[in-house]
Amino acid sequence: MQSLIGKHIVLGLTGGIACYKAAELCRALIKEGATVQVVMTEGAEQFITPVTMQALSTRTVYTSQWDAREENNMPHINLSREADAILIAPASADFMAKLLHGRADDLLSLMCLARPREDSVQGGAKPVPLLIAPAMNREMWSHPATQRNLQQLATDGAHLLGVGSGFQACGETGDGRMLESAELLEEVIAFFQPKLLAGKHVVVTAGPTYEAIDPVRGITNLSSGKMGFAIARAAREAGAEVTLIAGPVHVPTPRGVTRIDVKSAQNMLVAGTESAQNAHIFIACAAVADWRPANAAEQKIKKDGSGKTPELAFVENPDILATIAKSGRAKKGELYCVGFAAESEDLEANAKAKRIRKGVPLLVGNIGPSTFGQDDNAFLLVDEKGAKQIERAPKLQLARLLVAEIAARIQL
Ligand code: C5P
């Protein structure tokens, strides 16, 4: 699945060792369907060659404002007018200081100054957003001058993508590393998604739960968490503040999402109830265990050689979704609850019945064996008006569709 089809990105490189990550980023953007035009400063050319970037982007690289290839000799105008976004990665401290002062003595800074802004576009022209991925030593990053410049750049309309923390090329450890290419890619993709849930707080449960039998054994299920994680990512892309309550899974946390790890259904209920208190939307995607062992043993249950097997008694787990859907805020219409139904047959009838039983306005039906662990899925959306089939597609695509369906329904 490609999320950047039709997007043309001008990738600007300035002088910093993080230029090596820009090479991978260029490839990653192209793999997502974007076209990429690289522009490099003289400083960037000290770290990586235009040949490398030309080969990766399959376009000749621009390095000079005097480039005679352009008939009007105005590469700063032509390149910026074609772009859907200008992404500066890496953005050095010096380059940001230049941008801040509106200096324009090389092609990249000239092009940034000349880009049509939201508050300046004329006629049918489109504004060209400026995305900045800073990269520098930790002392440079934390310097008041840099922090002041960052604030002013944001005020001037730039979109700052943040920095990573950790071991730096200079040998020091701290904030200021450029984000990894995969992280930057996720940020760029998110940037282009419509902000349908801006200002909303969304809570998502995901994955299985684990119900202990003793300290080393337990009961769980085959839910991978992929669907719930995709929903959390899509909600964040749509501008929401997202809390993801995850059972034991091995899926990376989407960028910008707050993750709370839990084990059992009881843990998930506590985290869910607490997080839902100031949320606008609660999406229960987790495959919660229906039952748990009645009395988990405090010590490991031992095999004594007699052939005797342990007797396991079960109690029913709390229904997290039904509990939260019954809360005062949900009843008052302040919290919109969405449930999932993993069925193995008769999806429509089961999903409709489950929606009523859980007391939720929207329920997503899916076939358990065709979704657990898979990268794609199909939905049957059930609300008070009836059922709507959503064809099989990658989970992230379905998650974005679900976010749009929820956004269209909420009247909060
Ligand atoms: O009852 P069933 O497990 O089929 O319901 C599925 C829906 O209810 C899902 O949204 C699931 O996350 C939620 N659920 C829950 N707590 C439970 C069981 C299910 O929140 N104990």
CSV table of C-alpha atoms and ligand atoms in Angstrom, one decimal:
chain,number,residue,atom,x,y,z
A,1,MET,CA,0.0,0.0,0.0
A,2,GLN,CA,1.4,3.4,-1.0
A,3,SER,CA,0.4,6.5,0.9
A,4,LEU,CA,2.1,9.2,-1.1
A,5,ILE,CA,0.9,8.6,-4.6
A,6,GLY,CA,0.6,11.8,-6.6
A,7,LYS,CA,2.7,13.8,-4.1
A,8,HIS,CA,5.8,15.7,-5.4
A,9,ILE,CA,8.3,16.5,-2.6
A,10,VAL,CA,11.3,18.7,-2.8
A,11,LEU,CA,13.8,17.2,-0.5
A,12,GLY,CA,16.3,19.8,0.7
A,13,LEU,CA,19.6,18.6,2.2
A,14,THR,CA,21.8,20.9,4.3
A,15,GLY,CA,25.2,20.3,5.8
A,16,GLY,CA,25.2,17.6,8.5
A,17,ILE,CA,26.2,14.0,8.9
A,18,ALA,CA,22.5,13.1,9.0
A,19,CYS,CA,22.7,13.5,5.2
A,20,TYR,CA,23.3,9.7,5.1
A,21,LYS,CA,19.8,9.2,6.4
A,22,ALA,CA,18.4,11.5,3.7
A,23,ALA,CA,19.5,9.0,1.1
A,24,GLU,CA,17.4,6.3,2.7
A,25,LEU,CA,14.5,8.8,3.2
A,26,CYS,CA,14.6,9.7,-0.5
A,27,ARG,CA,14.1,6.0,-1.4
A,28,ALA,CA,11.4,5.5,1.2
A,29,LEU,CA,9.4,8.5,-0.1
A,30,ILE,CA,9.6,7.0,-3.6
A,31,LYS,CA,8.6,3.6,-2.4
A,32,GLU,CA,5.4,5.2,-1.0
A,33,GLY,CA,4.6,6.6,-4.4
A,34,ALA,CA,6.0,10.1,-4.2
A,35,THR,CA,8.2,11.8,-6.8
A,36,VAL,CA,11.2,13.5,-5.2
A,37,GLN,CA,13.3,16.5,-6.4
A,38,VAL,CA,16.5,16.9,-4.4
A,39,VAL,CA,18.1,20.3,-3.7
A,40,MET,CA,21.4,20.4,-1.9
A,41,THR,CA,23.4,23.2,-0.2
A,42,GLU,CA,27.1,23.4,-0.6
A,43,GLY,CA,27.4,22.1,3.0
A,44,ALA,CA,25.3,19.0,2.2
A,45,GLU,CA,27.7,18.2,-0.8
A,46,GLN,CA,30.5,17.8,1.8
A,47,PHE,CA,28.6,14.9,3.3
A,48,ILE,CA,27.0,13.1,0.4
A,49,THR,CA,27.3,13.5,-3.4
A,50,PRO,CA,24.6,14.8,-5.7
A,51,VAL,CA,25.3,11.6,-7.7
A,52,THR,CA,24.0,9.4,-4.9
A,53,MET,CA,20.9,11.6,-4.6
A,54,GLN,CA,20.3,11.7,-8.4
A,55,ALA,CA,20.5,7.9,-8.6
A,56,LEU,CA,18.1,7.5,-5.8
A,57,SER,CA,15.6,10.1,-6.9
A,58,THR,CA,16.1,9.4,-10.6
A,59,ARG,CA,16.2,13.2,-11.2
A,60,THR,CA,19.2,15.5,-11.6
A,61,VAL,CA,19.9,17.3,-8.3
A,62,TYR,CA,19.8,21.2,-8.0
A,63,THR,CA,22.6,22.8,-6.1
A,64,SER,CA,22.8,26.4,-7.5
A,65,GLN,CA,20.5,29.3,-7.9
A,66,TRP,CA,22.3,30.0,-11.2
A,67,ASP,CA,21.3,26.7,-12.7
A,68,ALA,CA,21.0,27.4,-16.4
A,69,ARG,CA,18.8,24.3,-17.1
A,70,GLU,CA,15.8,26.3,-16.2
A,71,GLU,CA,14.7,28.4,-19.2
A,72,ASN,CA,13.7,31.4,-17.1
A,73,ASN,CA,16.8,30.8,-14.9
A,74,MET,CA,14.5,30.8,-11.8
A,75,PRO,CA,14.9,27.3,-10.3
A,76,HIS,CA,13.8,28.8,-6.9
A,77,ILE,CA,10.4,29.7,-8.4
A,78,ASN,CA,9.9,26.7,-10.6
A,79,LEU,CA,10.9,24.0,-8.1
A,80,SER,CA,8.8,25.5,-5.3
A,81,ARG,CA,5.7,25.9,-7.4
A,82,GLU,CA,5.7,22.3,-8.5
A,83,ALA,CA,6.0,20.9,-5.0
A,84,ASP,CA,3.3,19.5,-2.7
A,85,ALA,CA,5.7,20.1,0.2
A,86,ILE,CA,9.3,21.1,0.8
A,87,LEU,CA,11.0,18.9,3.3
A,88,ILE,CA,14.4,20.0,4.7
A,89,ALA,CA,16.1,16.9,6.1
A,90,PRO,CA,18.6,17.4,7.6
A,91,ALA,CA,18.0,21.0,8.6
A,92,SER,CA,21.2,22.3,10.2
A,93,ALA,CA,21.2,24.9,12.9
A,94,ASP,CA,22.8,27.4,10.5
A,95,PHE,CA,20.2,26.7,7.8
A,96,MET,CA,17.3,27.3,10.3
A,97,ALA,CA,18.9,30.5,11.4
A,98,LYS,CA,19.1,31.6,7.8
A,99,LEU,CA,15.4,30.7,7.2
A,100,LEU,CA,14.5,32.7,10.2
A,101,HIS,CA,16.1,35.8,8.9
A,102,GLY,CA,14.7,35.4,5.4
A,103,ARG,CA,18.2,35.1,4.0
A,104,ALA,CA,18.4,33.8,0.4
A,105,ASP,CA,22.0,33.5,-0.7
A,106,ASP,CA,21.8,29.9,-2.0
A,107,LEU,CA,19.1,28.0,-3.9
A,108,LEU,CA,17.6,26.1,-1.0
A,109,SER,CA,17.1,29.1,1.3
A,110,LEU,CA,16.0,31.2,-1.7
A,111,MET,CA,13.4,28.6,-2.7
A,112,CYS,CA,12.1,28.4,0.9
A,113,LEU,CA,11.7,32.1,1.0
A,114,ALA,CA,9.9,32.1,-2.4
A,115,ARG,CA,7.5,29.3,-1.5
A,116,PRO,CA,3.8,30.2,-1.7
A,117,ARG,CA,2.5,30.3,1.9
A,118,GLU,CA,-1.0,29.8,3.2
A,119,ASP,CA,-1.3,33.5,4.0
A,120,SER,CA,0.1,34.6,0.7
A,121,VAL,CA,-1.1,32.4,-2.2
A,122,GLN,CA,-2.7,34.1,-5.1
A,123,GLY,CA,-5.6,33.0,-7.3
A,124,GLY,CA,-5.8,29.2,-7.8
A,125,ALA,CA,-2.2,28.6,-6.6
A,126,LYS,CA,-1.7,26.1,-3.8
A,127,PRO,CA,0.4,26.9,-0.7
A,128,VAL,CA,3.5,24.8,-0.3
A,129,PRO,CA,4.1,23.6,3.2
A,130,LEU,CA,7.6,23.6,4.7
A,131,LEU,CA,8.5,20.6,6.8
A,132,ILE,CA,11.7,20.8,8.8
A,133,ALA,CA,13.7,17.8,10.3
A,134,PRO,CA,16.5,19.4,12.4
A,135,ALA,CA,19.8,17.6,13.0
A,136,MET,CA,22.6,18.7,15.2
A,137,ASN,CA,24.8,18.1,18.2
A,138,ARG,CA,23.0,18.2,21.6
A,139,GLU,CA,24.6,21.5,22.7
A,140,MET,CA,23.6,23.2,19.5
A,141,TRP,CA,20.1,21.8,19.8
A,142,SER,CA,19.6,23.0,23.4
A,143,HIS,CA,21.2,26.4,22.8
A,144,PRO,CA,18.7,29.2,23.5
A,145,ALA,CA,19.4,30.6,20.0
A,146,THR,CA,18.3,27.4,18.3
A,147,GLN,CA,15.2,27.0,20.5
A,148,ARG,CA,14.3,30.6,19.8
A,149,ASN,CA,14.7,30.0,16.1
A,150,LEU,CA,12.6,26.9,16.2
A,151,GLN,CA,9.8,28.7,17.9
A,152,GLN,CA,9.9,31.6,15.4
A,153,LEU,CA,10.0,29.2,12.5
A,154,ALA,CA,6.8,27.5,13.7
A,155,THR,CA,5.2,30.9,14.2
A,156,ASP,CA,6.2,31.7,10.6
A,157,GLY,CA,4.3,28.7,9.4
A,158,ALA,CA,6.9,25.9,9.2
A,159,HIS,CA,6.0,22.4,10.4
A,160,LEU,CA,8.6,21.1,12.7
A,161,LEU,CA,9.1,17.3,12.8
A,162,GLY,CA,11.0,17.0,16.0
A,163,VAL,CA,14.3,15.3,16.7
A,164,GLY,CA,15.5,11.9,18.1
A,165,SER,CA,17.6,11.3,21.2
A,166,GLY,CA,20.5,9.1,21.8
A,167,PHE,CA,24.1,8.5,20.7
A,168,GLN,CA,25.3,11.2,18.3
A,169,ALA,CA,28.0,11.0,15.5
A,170,CYS,CA,30.1,13.5,17.6
A,171,GLY,CA,30.3,10.8,20.4
A,172,GLU,CA,27.9,12.7,22.8
A,173,THR,CA,24.5,11.5,23.9
A,174,GLY,CA,21.4,13.6,23.9
A,175,ASP,CA,18.7,15.3,21.9
A,176,GLY,CA,19.2,16.6,18.4
A,177,ARG,CA,19.7,13.6,16.2
A,178,MET,CA,17.7,13.7,13.0
A,179,LEU,CA,14.7,11.3,13.2
A,180,GLU,CA,15.3,8.0,11.4
A,181,SER,CA,14.1,7.8,7.8
A,182,ALA,CA,11.2,5.5,8.7
A,183,GLU,CA,10.1,7.9,11.4
A,184,LEU,CA,10.3,10.9,9.0
A,185,LEU,CA,8.4,8.9,6.4
A,186,GLU,CA,5.6,8.3,8.9
A,187,GLU,CA,5.5,12.0,9.7
A,188,VAL,CA,5.3,13.1,6.1
A,189,ILE,CA,2.5,10.6,5.4
A,190,ALA,CA,0.6,11.8,8.5
A,191,PHE,CA,1.1,15.4,7.4
A,192,PHE,CA,-0.8,14.8,4.2
A,193,GLN,CA,-3.8,13.0,5.8
A,194,PRO,CA,-7.0,15.1,6.3
A,195,LYS,CA,-7.3,16.4,9.9
A,196,LEU,CA,-10.7,14.9,10.5
A,197,LEU,CA,-10.2,14.4,14.2
A,198,ALA,CA,-8.3,17.6,15.1
A,199,GLY,CA,-8.7,18.4,18.7
A,200,LYS,CA,-10.3,15.1,19.6
A,201,HIS,CA,-8.9,12.5,22.1
A,202,VAL,CA,-9.2,8.9,21.0
A,203,VAL,CA,-8.6,5.8,23.1
A,204,VAL,CA,-8.0,2.5,21.3
A,205,THR,CA,-7.7,-1.0,22.8
A,206,ALA,CA,-5.6,-3.5,20.8
A,207,GLY,CA,-4.2,-7.0,20.8
A,208,PRO,CA,-5.1,-9.9,23.0
A,209,THR,CA,-5.2,-10.1,26.8
A,210,TYR,CA,-3.2,-12.5,28.9
A,211,GLU,CA,-4.9,-14.3,31.7
A,212,ALA,CA,-2.4,-15.9,34.2
A,213,ILE,CA,-2.8,-19.4,35.3
A,214,ASP,CA,0.4,-19.2,37.4
A,215,PRO,CA,3.5,-16.9,37.3
A,216,VAL,CA,4.8,-18.6,34.1
A,217,ARG,CA,1.7,-19.8,32.3
A,218,GLY,CA,-1.5,-18.1,31.0
A,219,ILE,CA,-4.3,-18.1,28.5
A,220,THR,CA,-4.2,-15.8,25.5
A,221,ASN,CA,-5.3,-15.7,21.8
A,222,LEU,CA,-3.9,-15.1,18.4
A,223,SER,CA,-4.8,-11.4,18.0
A,224,SER,CA,-1.7,-9.6,16.6
A,225,GLY,CA,-2.7,-6.1,17.5
A,226,LYS,CA,-2.1,-4.9,13.9
A,227,MET,CA,-5.7,-3.6,13.4
A,228,GLY,CA,-5.8,-1.7,16.6
A,229,PHE,CA,-2.4,-0.2,16.0
A,230,ALA,CA,-3.4,0.8,12.5
A,231,ILE,CA,-6.5,2.6,14.0
A,232,ALA,CA,-4.3,4.4,16.5
A,233,ARG,CA,-2.0,5.5,13.7
A,234,ALA,CA,-4.9,6.6,11.5
A,235,ALA,CA,-6.5,8.6,14.3
A,236,ARG,CA,-3.2,10.4,15.0
A,237,GLU,CA,-2.7,11.1,11.3
A,238,ALA,CA,-6.2,12.6,11.4
A,239,GLY,CA,-4.9,15.1,14.1
A,240,ALA,CA,-6.3,13.4,17.3
A,241,GLU,CA,-4.5,12.9,20.6
A,242,VAL,CA,-4.3,9.1,20.8
A,243,THR,CA,-4.0,6.7,23.8
A,244,LEU,CA,-3.4,3.1,22.7
A,245,ILE,CA,-4.0,0.5,25.4
A,246,ALA,CA,-2.2,-2.6,24.2
A,247,GLY,CA,-2.2,-6.2,25.4
A,248,PRO,CA,1.0,-8.2,24.9
A,249,VAL,CA,1.9,-7.7,21.2
A,250,HIS,CA,5.0,-7.2,19.1
A,251,VAL,CA,4.0,-4.3,17.0
A,252,PRO,CA,5.9,-0.9,17.0
A,253,THR,CA,4.1,2.0,18.5
A,254,PRO,CA,2.8,4.5,15.9
A,255,ARG,CA,4.6,7.9,16.1
A,256,GLY,CA,3.0,10.4,18.3
A,257,VAL,CA,0.7,7.9,20.1
A,258,THR,CA,0.8,7.4,23.9
A,259,ARG,CA,0.9,3.6,24.6
A,260,ILE,CA,-0.1,1.9,27.8
A,261,ASP,CA,0.9,-1.7,28.0
A,262,VAL,CA,-1.4,-4.0,29.9
A,263,LYS,CA,-1.7,-7.8,30.3
A,264,SER,CA,-5.1,-8.9,31.6
A,265,ALA,CA,-8.6,-7.9,30.8
A,266,GLN,CA,-8.8,-6.4,34.4
A,267,ASN,CA,-5.7,-4.3,33.7
A,268,MET,CA,-7.2,-3.2,30.4
A,269,LEU,CA,-10.5,-2.2,32.1
A,270,VAL,CA,-8.7,0.0,34.6
A,271,ALA,CA,-6.5,1.7,31.9
A,272,GLY,CA,-9.5,2.0,29.5
A,273,THR,CA,-11.9,3.5,32.1
A,274,GLU,CA,-9.3,6.0,33.2
A,275,SER,CA,-8.2,7.0,29.7
A,276,ALA,CA,-11.8,7.3,28.5
A,277,GLN,CA,-12.6,9.9,31.2
A,278,ASN,CA,-11.3,12.7,29.1
A,279,ALA,CA,-11.7,11.1,25.6
A,280,HIS,CA,-14.1,11.8,22.9
A,281,ILE,CA,-13.9,8.5,21.1
A,282,PHE,CA,-13.4,5.0,22.5
A,283,ILE,CA,-12.6,2.2,20.0
A,284,ALA,CA,-12.5,-1.3,21.4
A,285,CYS,CA,-10.5,-3.3,19.0
A,286,ALA,CA,-8.8,-5.7,21.5
A,287,ALA,CA,-9.6,-9.4,21.5
A,288,VAL,CA,-10.3,-9.5,25.2
A,289,ALA,CA,-10.3,-13.0,26.8
A,290,ASP,CA,-13.9,-13.9,27.8
A,291,TRP,CA,-12.8,-15.8,30.9
A,292,ARG,CA,-9.8,-16.0,33.3
A,293,PRO,CA,-8.7,-18.7,35.6
A,294,ALA,CA,-10.6,-18.2,38.9
A,295,ASN,CA,-7.6,-18.4,41.1
A,296,ALA,CA,-4.2,-17.9,39.5
A,297,ALA,CA,-1.7,-19.8,41.5
A,298,GLU,CA,0.9,-17.7,43.3
A,299,GLN,CA,3.7,-20.2,42.5
A,300,LYS,CA,4.3,-22.4,39.4
A,301,ILE,CA,2.0,-25.4,39.4
A,302,LYS,CA,4.3,-28.4,39.5
A,303,LYS,CA,3.9,-31.7,37.7
A,304,ASP,CA,4.3,-34.3,40.5
A,305,GLY,CA,4.8,-37.4,38.3
A,306,SER,CA,1.5,-39.0,39.4
A,307,GLY,CA,-0.3,-38.1,36.1
A,308,LYS,CA,-2.7,-35.9,37.9
A,309,THR,CA,-3.8,-32.8,35.9
A,310,PRO,CA,-4.7,-29.5,37.5
A,311,GLU,CA,-8.3,-28.5,37.7
A,312,LEU,CA,-8.9,-25.1,36.2
A,313,ALA,CA,-12.0,-23.1,37.1
A,314,PHE,CA,-12.9,-19.9,35.2
A,315,VAL,CA,-14.7,-16.7,35.9
A,316,GLU,CA,-16.0,-14.3,33.3
A,317,ASN,CA,-14.0,-11.2,32.6
A,318,PRO,CA,-15.5,-7.7,32.8
A,319,ASP,CA,-16.8,-6.5,29.4
A,320,ILE,CA,-14.7,-3.4,28.9
A,321,LEU,CA,-16.6,-1.9,26.0
A,322,ALA,CA,-20.0,-2.5,27.5
A,323,THR,CA,-18.9,-1.0,30.8
A,324,ILE,CA,-17.5,2.2,29.1
A,325,ALA,CA,-20.5,2.4,26.7
A,326,LYS,CA,-22.7,2.5,29.8
A,327,SER,CA,-20.8,5.3,31.5
A,328,GLY,CA,-22.3,8.7,32.1
A,329,ARG,CA,-20.2,10.4,29.4
A,330,ALA,CA,-21.2,7.9,26.7
A,331,LYS,CA,-24.8,8.2,27.7
A,332,LYS,CA,-24.6,12.1,27.5
A,333,GLY,CA,-23.1,11.8,24.0
A,334,GLU,CA,-19.7,13.1,25.1
A,335,LEU,CA,-18.0,9.8,24.4
A,336,TYR,CA,-18.6,7.9,21.1
A,337,CYS,CA,-18.0,4.2,21.5
A,338,VAL,CA,-17.0,1.8,18.7
A,339,GLY,CA,-16.9,-2.0,19.1
A,340,PHE,CA,-15.5,-4.8,17.0
A,341,ALA,CA,-17.0,-8.3,16.5
A,342,ALA,CA,-14.7,-11.1,15.4
A,343,GLU,CA,-17.1,-13.8,14.1
A,344,SER,CA,-16.6,-17.0,12.2
A,345,GLU,CA,-20.1,-17.1,10.5
A,346,ASP,CA,-23.3,-15.2,9.8
A,347,LEU,CA,-21.4,-11.9,10.2
A,348,GLU,CA,-24.3,-9.5,9.6
A,349,ALA,CA,-26.8,-11.0,12.1
A,350,ASN,CA,-24.1,-11.5,14.8
A,351,ALA,CA,-22.7,-8.0,14.3
A,352,LYS,CA,-26.1,-6.4,14.5
A,353,ALA,CA,-27.0,-8.3,17.6
A,354,LYS,CA,-23.7,-7.5,19.2
A,355,ARG,CA,-24.1,-3.8,18.5
A,356,ILE,CA,-27.3,-3.7,20.5
A,357,ARG,CA,-26.0,-5.9,23.3
A,358,LYS,CA,-22.9,-3.8,23.8
A,359,GLY,CA,-24.9,-0.6,23.6
A,360,VAL,CA,-22.7,1.2,21.0
A,361,PRO,CA,-23.6,3.3,18.0
A,362,LEU,CA,-21.1,1.7,15.6
A,363,LEU,CA,-19.8,-1.8,15.4
A,364,VAL,CA,-17.2,-3.2,13.0
A,365,GLY,CA,-17.8,-6.8,12.1
A,366,ASN,CA,-15.0,-9.0,10.7
A,367,ILE,CA,-14.2,-12.6,10.3
A,368,GLY,CA,-11.8,-13.7,13.0
A,369,PRO,CA,-9.7,-16.2,11.1
A,370,SER,CA,-9.3,-13.9,8.1
A,371,THR,CA,-8.0,-11.0,10.2
A,372,PHE,CA,-5.9,-12.4,13.1
A,373,GLY,CA,-2.2,-11.8,12.2
A,374,GLN,CA,-3.0,-10.7,8.7
A,375,ASP,CA,-2.0,-7.4,7.1
A,376,ASP,CA,-5.3,-6.9,5.4
A,377,ASN,CA,-8.9,-7.4,6.4
A,378,ALA,CA,-12.5,-6.6,5.4
A,379,PHE,CA,-15.2,-4.8,7.4
A,380,LEU,CA,-18.9,-4.8,7.8
A,381,LEU,CA,-19.9,-1.5,9.5
A,382,VAL,CA,-23.1,-1.8,11.4
A,383,ASP,CA,-24.9,1.2,12.8
A,384,GLU,CA,-28.6,2.1,13.6
A,385,LYS,CA,-29.3,2.5,9.9
A,386,GLY,CA,-28.0,-0.9,8.8
A,387,ALA,CA,-24.9,-2.6,7.5
A,388,LYS,CA,-22.2,-1.4,5.0
A,389,GLN,CA,-19.6,-3.7,3.5
A,390,ILE,CA,-16.0,-2.4,3.2
A,391,GLU,CA,-14.0,-4.5,0.8
A,392,ARG,CA,-10.8,-6.3,1.7
A,393,ALA,CA,-7.8,-3.8,1.9
A,394,PRO,CA,-4.6,-3.3,3.9
A,395,LYS,CA,-5.4,-2.6,7.6
A,396,LEU,CA,-4.0,1.0,7.5
A,397,GLN,CA,-6.4,1.8,4.6
A,398,LEU,CA,-9.3,0.3,6.5
A,399,ALA,CA,-8.3,2.2,9.6
A,400,ARG,CA,-8.3,5.5,7.7
A,401,LEU,CA,-11.7,4.7,6.3
A,402,LEU,CA,-13.0,3.9,9.8
A,403,VAL,CA,-11.6,7.2,11.1
A,404,ALA,CA,-13.5,9.0,8.3
A,405,GLU,CA,-16.7,7.1,9.1
A,406,ILE,CA,-16.4,8.0,12.8
A,407,ALA,CA,-15.6,11.6,12.0
A,408,ALA,CA,-18.7,11.8,9.9
A,409,ARG,CA,-20.9,10.4,12.7
A,410,ILE,CA,-19.7,12.3,15.7
A,411,GLN,CA,-21.7,15.3,16.8
A,412,LEU,CA,-19.9,16.1,20.0
B,1,C5P,O1,-18.3,-10.1,23.2
B,1,C5P,P1,-17.3,-10.1,22.2
B,1,C5P,O2,-15.9,-10.4,22.7
B,1,C5P,O3,-17.5,-10.7,20.9
B,1,C5P,O4,-17.2,-8.5,21.8
B,1,C5P,C1,-16.3,-7.9,21.0
B,1,C5P,C2,-16.1,-6.5,21.3
B,1,C5P,O5,-16.2,-6.2,22.7
B,1,C5P,C3,-14.8,-5.9,20.9
B,1,C5P,O6,-15.0,-4.5,20.6
B,1,C5P,C4,-14.0,-6.1,22.2
B,1,C5P,O7,-12.8,-5.3,22.2
B,1,C5P,C5,-15.0,-5.8,23.2
B,1,C5P,N1,-14.8,-6.6,24.5
B,1,C5P,C6,-14.4,-5.9,25.6
B,1,C5P,N2,-14.3,-6.6,26.8
B,1,C5P,C7,-14.6,-7.9,26.9
B,1,C5P,C8,-14.9,-8.6,25.7
B,1,C5P,C9,-15.0,-7.9,24.5
B,1,C5P,O8,-14.2,-4.7,25.6
B,1,C5P,N3,-14.4,-8.6,28.0
